[in-house]
PDB file of C-alpha atoms in Angstrom:
ATOM      1  CA  UNK N   1    -111.534  45.948 -14.096  1.00  0.00           C
ATOM      2  CA  UNK N   2    -109.941  42.617 -13.257  1.00  0.00           C
ATOM      3  CA  UNK N   3    -112.300  40.257 -11.364  1.00  0.00           C
ATOM      4  CA  UNK N   4    -115.275  42.533 -12.126  1.00  0.00           C
ATOM      5  CA  UNK N   5    -117.659  39.554 -12.261  1.00  0.00           C
ATOM      6  CA  UNK N   6    -116.457  38.375  -8.844  1.00  0.00           C
ATOM      7  CA  UNK N   7    -116.915  41.838  -7.362  1.00  0.00           C
ATOM      8  CA  UNK N   8    -120.450  41.914  -8.797  1.00  0.00           C
ATOM      9  CA  UNK N   9    -121.226  38.444  -7.418  1.00  0.00           C
ATOM     10  CA  UNK N  10    -120.026  39.288  -3.909  1.00  0.00           C
ATOM     11  CA  UNK N  11    -121.845  42.628  -3.980  1.00  0.00           C
ATOM     12  CA  UNK N  12    -125.072  40.870  -4.883  1.00  0.00           C
ATOM     13  CA  UNK N  13    -124.636  38.419  -1.993  1.00  0.00           C
ATOM     14  CA  UNK N  14    -123.473  41.203   0.381  1.00  0.00           C
ATOM     15  CA  UNK N  15    -120.293  39.255   1.030  1.00  0.00           C
ATOM     16  CA  UNK N  16    -118.035  42.157   1.959  1.00  0.00           C
ATOM     17  CA  UNK N  17    -115.415  39.876   3.495  1.00  0.00           C
ATOM     18  CA  UNK N  18    -114.861  38.051   0.196  1.00  0.00           C
ATOM     19  CA  UNK N  19    -114.430  41.373  -1.616  1.00  0.00           C
ATOM     20  CA  UNK N  20    -111.664  42.235   0.834  1.00  0.00           C
ATOM     21  CA  UNK N  21    -110.066  38.804   0.351  1.00  0.00           C
ATOM     22  CA  UNK N  22    -110.170  39.374  -3.401  1.00  0.00           C
ATOM     23  CA  UNK N  23    -108.106  42.511  -2.761  1.00  0.00           C
ATOM     24  CA  UNK N  24    -105.684  40.678  -0.487  1.00  0.00           C
ATOM     25  CA  UNK N  25    -106.744  42.463   2.725  1.00  0.00           C
ATOM     26  CA  UNK N  26    -108.905  41.681   5.732  1.00  0.00           C
ATOM     27  CA  UNK N  27    -112.337  43.212   6.255  1.00  0.00           C
ATOM     28  CA  UNK N  28    -111.858  46.385   8.295  1.00  0.00           C
ATOM     29  CA  UNK N  29    -115.070  46.690  10.314  1.00  0.00           C
ATOM     30  CA  UNK N  30    -113.673  48.769  13.174  1.00  0.00           C
ATOM     31  CA  UNK N  31    -116.379  51.212  14.179  1.00  0.00           C
ATOM     32  CA  UNK N  32    -118.495  50.443  11.090  1.00  0.00           C
ATOM     33  CA  UNK N  33    -120.372  47.212  11.846  1.00  0.00           C
ATOM     34  CA  UNK N  34    -123.715  49.028  11.748  1.00  0.00           C
ATOM     35  CA  UNK N  35    -122.803  50.669   8.437  1.00  0.00           C
ATOM     36  CA  UNK N  36    -121.824  47.319   6.911  1.00  0.00           C
ATOM     37  CA  UNK N  37    -125.190  45.851   7.866  1.00  0.00           C
ATOM     38  CA  UNK N  38    -127.083  48.548   5.948  1.00  0.00           C
ATOM     39  CA  UNK N  39    -124.614  49.112   3.075  1.00  0.00           C
ATOM     40  CA  UNK N  40    -126.667  47.223   0.476  1.00  0.00           C
ATOM     41  CA  UNK N  41    -129.654  49.507   1.149  1.00  0.00           C
ATOM     42  CA  UNK N  42    -127.669  52.483  -0.134  1.00  0.00           C
ATOM     43  CA  UNK N  43    -126.296  50.889  -3.310  1.00  0.00           C
ATOM     44  CA  UNK N  44    -127.931  51.695  -6.636  1.00  0.00           C
ATOM     45  CA  UNK N  45    -129.115  49.085  -9.137  1.00  0.00           C
ATOM     46  CA  UNK N  46    -126.147  47.299 -10.767  1.00  0.00           C
ATOM     47  CA  UNK N  47    -123.668  49.224  -8.598  1.00  0.00           C
ATOM     48  CA  UNK N  48    -120.646  47.039  -7.821  1.00  0.00           C
ATOM     49  CA  UNK N  49    -118.455  47.338  -4.727  1.00  0.00           C
ATOM     50  CA  UNK N  50    -114.702  47.155  -5.393  1.00  0.00           C
ATOM     51  CA  UNK N  51    -113.255  47.887  -1.953  1.00  0.00           C
ATOM     52  CA  UNK N  52    -114.138  49.099   1.542  1.00  0.00           C
ATOM     53  CA  UNK N  53    -112.473  50.373   4.684  1.00  0.00           C
ATOM     54  CA  UNK N  54    -113.201  52.578   7.667  1.00  0.00           C
ATOM     55  CA  UNK N  55    -111.680  55.939   8.453  1.00  0.00           C
ATOM     56  CA  UNK N  56    -112.036  59.210  10.295  1.00  0.00           C
ATOM     57  CA  UNK N  57    -113.688  62.152   8.574  1.00  0.00           C
ATOM     58  CA  UNK N  58    -114.473  65.548  10.039  1.00  0.00           C
ATOM     59  CA  UNK N  59    -118.108  66.356  10.752  1.00  0.00           C
ATOM     60  CA  UNK N  60    -120.004  67.955   7.909  1.00  0.00           C
ATOM     61  CA  UNK N  61    -123.289  69.842   7.643  1.00  0.00           C
ATOM     62  CA  UNK N  62    -125.108  66.509   7.366  1.00  0.00           C
ATOM     63  CA  UNK N  63    -123.468  64.841  10.366  1.00  0.00           C
ATOM     64  CA  UNK N  64    -125.633  63.381  13.097  1.00  0.00           C
ATOM     65  CA  UNK N  65    -126.485  65.926  15.792  1.00  0.00           C
ATOM     66  CA  UNK N  66    -125.744  63.391  18.554  1.00  0.00           C
ATOM     67  CA  UNK N  67    -122.211  62.727  17.285  1.00  0.00           C
ATOM     68  CA  UNK N  68    -119.328  64.871  18.465  1.00  0.00           C
ATOM     69  CA  UNK N  69    -115.929  65.595  16.932  1.00  0.00           C
ATOM     70  CA  UNK N  70    -114.611  63.445  14.104  1.00  0.00           C
ATOM     71  CA  UNK N  71    -116.622  60.398  13.105  1.00  0.00           C
ATOM     72  CA  UNK N  72    -115.665  56.957  11.850  1.00  0.00           C
ATOM     73  CA  UNK N  73    -117.172  56.448   8.394  1.00  0.00           C
ATOM     74  CA  UNK N  74    -117.486  53.390   6.209  1.00  0.00           C
ATOM     75  CA  UNK N  75    -115.617  54.217   2.987  1.00  0.00           C
ATOM     76  CA  UNK N  76    -116.766  52.299  -0.095  1.00  0.00           C
ATOM     77  CA  UNK N  77    -115.292  52.375  -3.590  1.00  0.00           C
ATOM     78  CA  UNK N  78    -117.894  51.291  -6.144  1.00  0.00           C
ATOM     79  CA  UNK N  79    -118.197  51.187  -9.918  1.00  0.00           C
ATOM     80  CA  UNK N  80    -120.097  54.509  -9.818  1.00  0.00           C
ATOM     81  CA  UNK N  81    -118.682  56.555  -6.946  1.00  0.00           C
ATOM     82  CA  UNK N  82    -117.079  56.857  -3.549  1.00  0.00           C
ATOM     83  CA  UNK N  83    -119.808  56.203  -0.977  1.00  0.00           C
ATOM     84  CA  UNK N  84    -119.493  57.190   2.700  1.00  0.00           C
ATOM     85  CA  UNK N  85    -121.835  55.970   5.463  1.00  0.00           C
ATOM     86  CA  UNK N  86    -122.000  57.039   9.101  1.00  0.00           C
ATOM     87  CA  UNK N  87    -124.565  55.300  11.311  1.00  0.00           C
ATOM     88  CA  UNK N  88    -125.699  57.280  14.362  1.00  0.00           C
ATOM     89  CA  UNK N  89    -124.783  55.783  17.744  1.00  0.00           C
ATOM     90  CA  UNK N  90    -128.107  56.304  19.506  1.00  0.00           C
ATOM     91  CA  UNK N  91    -130.604  56.288  16.632  1.00  0.00           C
ATOM     92  CA  UNK N  92    -131.180  54.419  13.373  1.00  0.00           C
ATOM     93  CA  UNK N  93    -130.259  57.479  11.340  1.00  0.00           C
ATOM     94  CA  UNK N  94    -127.534  57.092   8.689  1.00  0.00           C
ATOM     95  CA  UNK N  95    -125.579  59.960   7.154  1.00  0.00           C
ATOM     96  CA  UNK N  96    -124.476  59.445   3.565  1.00  0.00           C
ATOM     97  CA  UNK N  97    -122.118  61.258   1.255  1.00  0.00           C
ATOM     98  CA  UNK N  98    -121.055  60.290  -2.234  1.00  0.00           C
ATOM     99  CA  UNK N  99    -118.676  61.515  -4.897  1.00  0.00           C
ATOM    100  CA  UNK N 100    -119.265  60.472  -8.508  1.00  0.00           C
ATOM    101  CA  UNK N 101    -116.158  59.349 -10.367  1.00  0.00           C
ATOM    102  CA  UNK N 102    -116.479  62.105 -12.960  1.00  0.00           C
ATOM    103  CA  UNK N 103    -115.648  64.609 -10.197  1.00  0.00           C
ATOM    104  CA  UNK N 104    -112.503  62.785  -9.067  1.00  0.00           C
ATOM    105  CA  UNK N 105    -109.149  63.742 -10.574  1.00  0.00           C
ATOM    106  CA  UNK N 106    -106.917  61.344  -8.654  1.00  0.00           C
ATOM    107  CA  UNK N 107    -106.730  59.254  -5.497  1.00  0.00           C
ATOM    108  CA  UNK N 108    -103.611  58.885  -3.377  1.00  0.00           C
ATOM    109  CA  UNK N 109    -102.720  56.966  -0.233  1.00  0.00           C
ATOM    110  CA  UNK N 110    -100.292  57.489   2.613  1.00  0.00           C
ATOM    111  CA  UNK N 111     -99.231  54.706   4.991  1.00  0.00           C
ATOM    112  CA  UNK N 112     -98.018  55.580   8.471  1.00  0.00           C
ATOM    113  CA  UNK N 113     -96.634  53.394  11.240  1.00  0.00           C
ATOM    114  CA  UNK N 114    -100.049  52.141  12.362  1.00  0.00           C
ATOM    115  CA  UNK N 115    -102.691  53.765  10.153  1.00  0.00           C
ATOM    116  CA  UNK N 116    -103.153  55.020   6.628  1.00  0.00           C
ATOM    117  CA  UNK N 117    -104.743  57.969   4.901  1.00  0.00           C
ATOM    118  CA  UNK N 118    -106.762  58.289   1.676  1.00  0.00           C
ATOM    119  CA  UNK N 119    -106.751  61.585  -0.218  1.00  0.00           C
ATOM    120  CA  UNK N 120    -109.325  62.194  -2.964  1.00  0.00           C
ATOM    121  CA  UNK N 121    -108.422  65.084  -5.276  1.00  0.00           C
ATOM    122  CA  UNK N 122    -111.587  66.850  -6.444  1.00  0.00           C
ATOM    123  CA  UNK N 123    -109.775  69.697  -8.151  1.00  0.00           C
ATOM    124  CA  UNK N 124    -111.220  72.479  -6.025  1.00  0.00           C
ATOM    125  CA  UNK N 125    -110.583  70.668  -2.750  1.00  0.00           C
ATOM    126  CA  UNK N 126    -109.011  67.588  -1.201  1.00  0.00           C
ATOM    127  CA  UNK N 127    -111.118  65.102   0.775  1.00  0.00           C
ATOM    128  CA  UNK N 128    -109.100  63.278   3.430  1.00  0.00           C
ATOM    129  CA  UNK N 129    -110.024  60.019   5.178  1.00  0.00           C
ATOM    130  CA  UNK N 130    -107.626  59.464   8.056  1.00  0.00           C
ATOM    131  CA  UNK N 131    -106.896  56.649  10.528  1.00  0.00           C
ATOM    132  CA  UNK N 132    -107.806  53.936   8.015  1.00  0.00           C
ATOM    133  CA  UNK N 133    -106.282  50.468   8.154  1.00  0.00           C
ATOM    134  CA  UNK N 134    -103.003  51.034   6.351  1.00  0.00           C
ATOM    135  CA  UNK N 135    -103.216  47.881   4.181  1.00  0.00           C
ATOM    136  CA  UNK N 136    -106.554  49.037   2.717  1.00  0.00           C
ATOM    137  CA  UNK N 137    -105.642  52.578   1.687  1.00  0.00           C
ATOM    138  CA  UNK N 138    -103.155  51.491  -0.984  1.00  0.00           C
ATOM    139  CA  UNK N 139    -105.675  48.981  -2.370  1.00  0.00           C
ATOM    140  CA  UNK N 140    -108.420  51.611  -2.623  1.00  0.00           C
ATOM    141  CA  UNK N 141    -106.121  54.194  -4.241  1.00  0.00           C
ATOM    142  CA  UNK N 142    -104.781  51.692  -6.808  1.00  0.00           C
ATOM    143  CA  UNK N 143    -108.224  50.327  -7.712  1.00  0.00           C
ATOM    144  CA  UNK N 144    -109.748  53.816  -7.902  1.00  0.00           C
ATOM    145  CA  UNK N 145    -107.059  55.179 -10.235  1.00  0.00           C
ATOM    146  CA  UNK N 146    -107.206  52.050 -12.392  1.00  0.00           C
ATOM    147  CA  UNK N 147    -110.998  52.309 -12.684  1.00  0.00           C
ATOM    148  CA  UNK N 148    -110.864  56.050 -13.420  1.00  0.00           C
ATOM    149  CA  UNK N 149    -108.450  55.338 -16.283  1.00  0.00           C
ATOM    150  CA  UNK N 150    -110.721  52.604 -17.662  1.00  0.00           C
ATOM    151  CA  UNK N 151    -113.709  54.951 -17.578  1.00  0.00           C
ATOM    152  CA  UNK N 152    -111.687  57.669 -19.321  1.00  0.00           C
ATOM    153  CA  UNK N 153    -110.478  55.238 -22.014  1.00  0.00           C
ATOM    154  CA  UNK N 154    -114.017  53.993 -22.657  1.00  0.00           C
ATOM    155  CA  UNK N 155    -115.247  57.557 -23.030  1.00  0.00           C
ATOM    156  CA  UNK N 156    -112.484  58.327 -25.544  1.00  0.00           C
ATOM    157  CA  UNK N 157    -113.198  55.167 -27.542  1.00  0.00           C
ATOM    158  CA  UNK N 158    -116.904  56.012 -27.671  1.00  0.00           C
ATOM    159  CA  UNK N 159    -116.242  59.364 -29.345  1.00  0.00           C
ATOM    160  CA  UNK N 160    -113.312  58.341 -31.528  1.00  0.00           C
ATOM    161  CA  UNK N 161    -115.236  56.630 -34.393  1.00  0.00           C
ATOM    162  CA  UNK N 162    -117.392  59.715 -34.937  1.00  0.00           C
ATOM    163  CA  UNK N 163    -114.429  62.079 -35.063  1.00  0.00           C
ATOM    164  CA  UNK N 164    -112.314  59.792 -37.257  1.00  0.00           C
ATOM    165  CA  UNK N 165    -114.972  59.254 -39.899  1.00  0.00           C
ATOM    166  CA  UNK N 166    -115.753  62.971 -40.016  1.00  0.00           C
ATOM    167  CA  UNK N 167    -112.146  63.659 -41.047  1.00  0.00           C
ATOM    168  CA  UNK N 168    -112.085  61.302 -44.056  1.00  0.00           C
ATOM    169  CA  UNK N 169    -111.908  62.699 -47.625  1.00  0.00           C
ATOM    170  CA  UNK N 170    -115.043  60.773 -48.624  1.00  0.00           C
ATOM    171  CA  UNK N 171    -117.061  62.301 -45.795  1.00  0.00           C
ATOM    172  CA  UNK N 172    -115.880  65.756 -46.905  1.00  0.00           C
ATOM    173  CA  UNK N 173    -117.057  65.017 -50.443  1.00  0.00           C
ATOM    174  CA  UNK N 174    -120.497  63.980 -49.214  1.00  0.00           C
ATOM    175  CA  UNK N 175    -120.725  67.147 -47.105  1.00  0.00           C
ATOM    176  CA  UNK N 176    -119.803  69.364 -50.076  1.00  0.00           C
ATOM    177  CA  UNK N 177    -122.271  67.513 -52.271  1.00  0.00           C
ATOM    178  CA  UNK N 178    -125.108  68.109 -49.801  1.00  0.00           C
ATOM    179  CA  UNK N 179    -124.176  71.789 -49.492  1.00  0.00           C
ATOM    180  CA  UNK N 180    -124.273  72.225 -53.270  1.00  0.00           C
ATOM    181  CA  UNK N 181    -127.676  70.572 -53.369  1.00  0.00           C
ATOM    182  CA  UNK N 182    -129.014  72.723 -50.504  1.00  0.00           C
ATOM    183  CA  UNK N 183    -127.789  75.862 -52.330  1.00  0.00           C
ATOM    184  CA  UNK N 184    -129.665  74.808 -55.466  1.00  0.00           C
ATOM    185  CA  UNK N 185    -126.496  74.255 -57.500  1.00  0.00           C
ATOM    186  CA  UNK N 186    -127.534  70.660 -58.182  1.00  0.00           C
ATOM    187  CA  UNK N 187    -130.860  69.244 -59.266  1.00  0.00           C
ATOM    188  CA  UNK N 188    -132.414  66.356 -57.364  1.00  0.00           C
ATOM    189  CA  UNK N 189    -131.407  63.992 -60.152  1.00  0.00           C
ATOM    190  CA  UNK N 190    -127.799  65.251 -60.233  1.00  0.00           C
ATOM    191  CA  UNK N 191    -127.515  65.055 -56.450  1.00  0.00           C
ATOM    192  CA  UNK N 192    -128.832  61.492 -56.239  1.00  0.00           C
ATOM    193  CA  UNK N 193    -126.623  60.366 -59.125  1.00  0.00           C
ATOM    194  CA  UNK N 194    -123.433  61.854 -57.597  1.00  0.00           C
ATOM    195  CA  UNK N 195    -124.306  60.546 -54.140  1.00  0.00           C
ATOM    196  CA  UNK N 196    -124.888  57.034 -55.466  1.00  0.00           C
ATOM    197  CA  UNK N 197    -121.541  57.137 -57.264  1.00  0.00           C
ATOM    198  CA  UNK N 198    -119.764  57.979 -54.000  1.00  0.00           C
ATOM    199  CA  UNK N 199    -121.605  55.374 -51.909  1.00  0.00           C
ATOM    200  CA  UNK N 200    -120.845  52.573 -54.362  1.00  0.00           C
ATOM    201  CA  UNK N 201    -117.186  53.468 -54.839  1.00  0.00           C
ATOM    202  CA  UNK N 202    -114.374  51.212 -53.649  1.00  0.00           C
ATOM    203  CA  UNK N 203    -113.151  54.115 -51.511  1.00  0.00           C
ATOM    204  CA  UNK N 204    -116.443  54.142 -49.584  1.00  0.00           C
ATOM    205  CA  UNK N 205    -116.414  50.359 -49.066  1.00  0.00           C
ATOM    206  CA  UNK N 206    -112.844  50.518 -47.716  1.00  0.00           C
ATOM    207  CA  UNK N 207    -113.672  53.360 -45.299  1.00  0.00           C
ATOM    208  CA  UNK N 208    -116.852  51.629 -44.152  1.00  0.00           C
ATOM    209  CA  UNK N 209    -114.958  48.422 -43.409  1.00  0.00           C
ATOM    210  CA  UNK N 210    -112.275  50.334 -41.493  1.00  0.00           C
ATOM    211  CA  UNK N 211    -114.908  52.188 -39.484  1.00  0.00           C
ATOM    212  CA  UNK N 212    -116.831  49.023 -38.571  1.00  0.00           C
ATOM    213  CA  UNK N 213    -113.635  47.277 -37.468  1.00  0.00           C
ATOM    214  CA  UNK N 214    -112.874  50.160 -35.069  1.00  0.00           C
ATOM    215  CA  UNK N 215    -116.150  49.769 -33.187  1.00  0.00           C
ATOM    216  CA  UNK N 216    -115.829  48.184 -29.707  1.00  0.00           C
TER     217      UNK N 216
END
């Protein structure tokens, strides 16, 4: 993520306005000033805030009993999840909801004449945040999709070395050698001799060098 260190720095200092400036938008605190004051209390260790806005969400099972109709929530995109906060009007109670990135398939934005809308595709359902500041919805959607792709690429890279080395001819030879030994077709001496021959071959050194160079 571009400017990740800056996002982390501003998150640590609770400078939400600078995070918005980094994204080229103004801090949208309409109806969420209380939520912004307590946001840091609901962040996990090393969690980094990328973007924030406010928007209308329908009441859920966890909504405050003293709130009626649709509520204005603080919507926060972080390195780990989408985090939603709704501070009660008459008490100090705060409702929270969160969606981990592994559950998100895509994020889209719609900009109307005055307001915008964020739509989070969870596969089985669509979560909609309406009446958000229209300049922020595009920023959140773009950053979310970019971050989701980075997370997916990192996951693929983490598993690739294991799968690539398991498909090499040398690895197959070592596997067959161990199977022969386990079946009793080779003595301990024969097994160790053949194994040593493979591990000291030029073929093994070349594959080892290629494997090490592929590590992140």
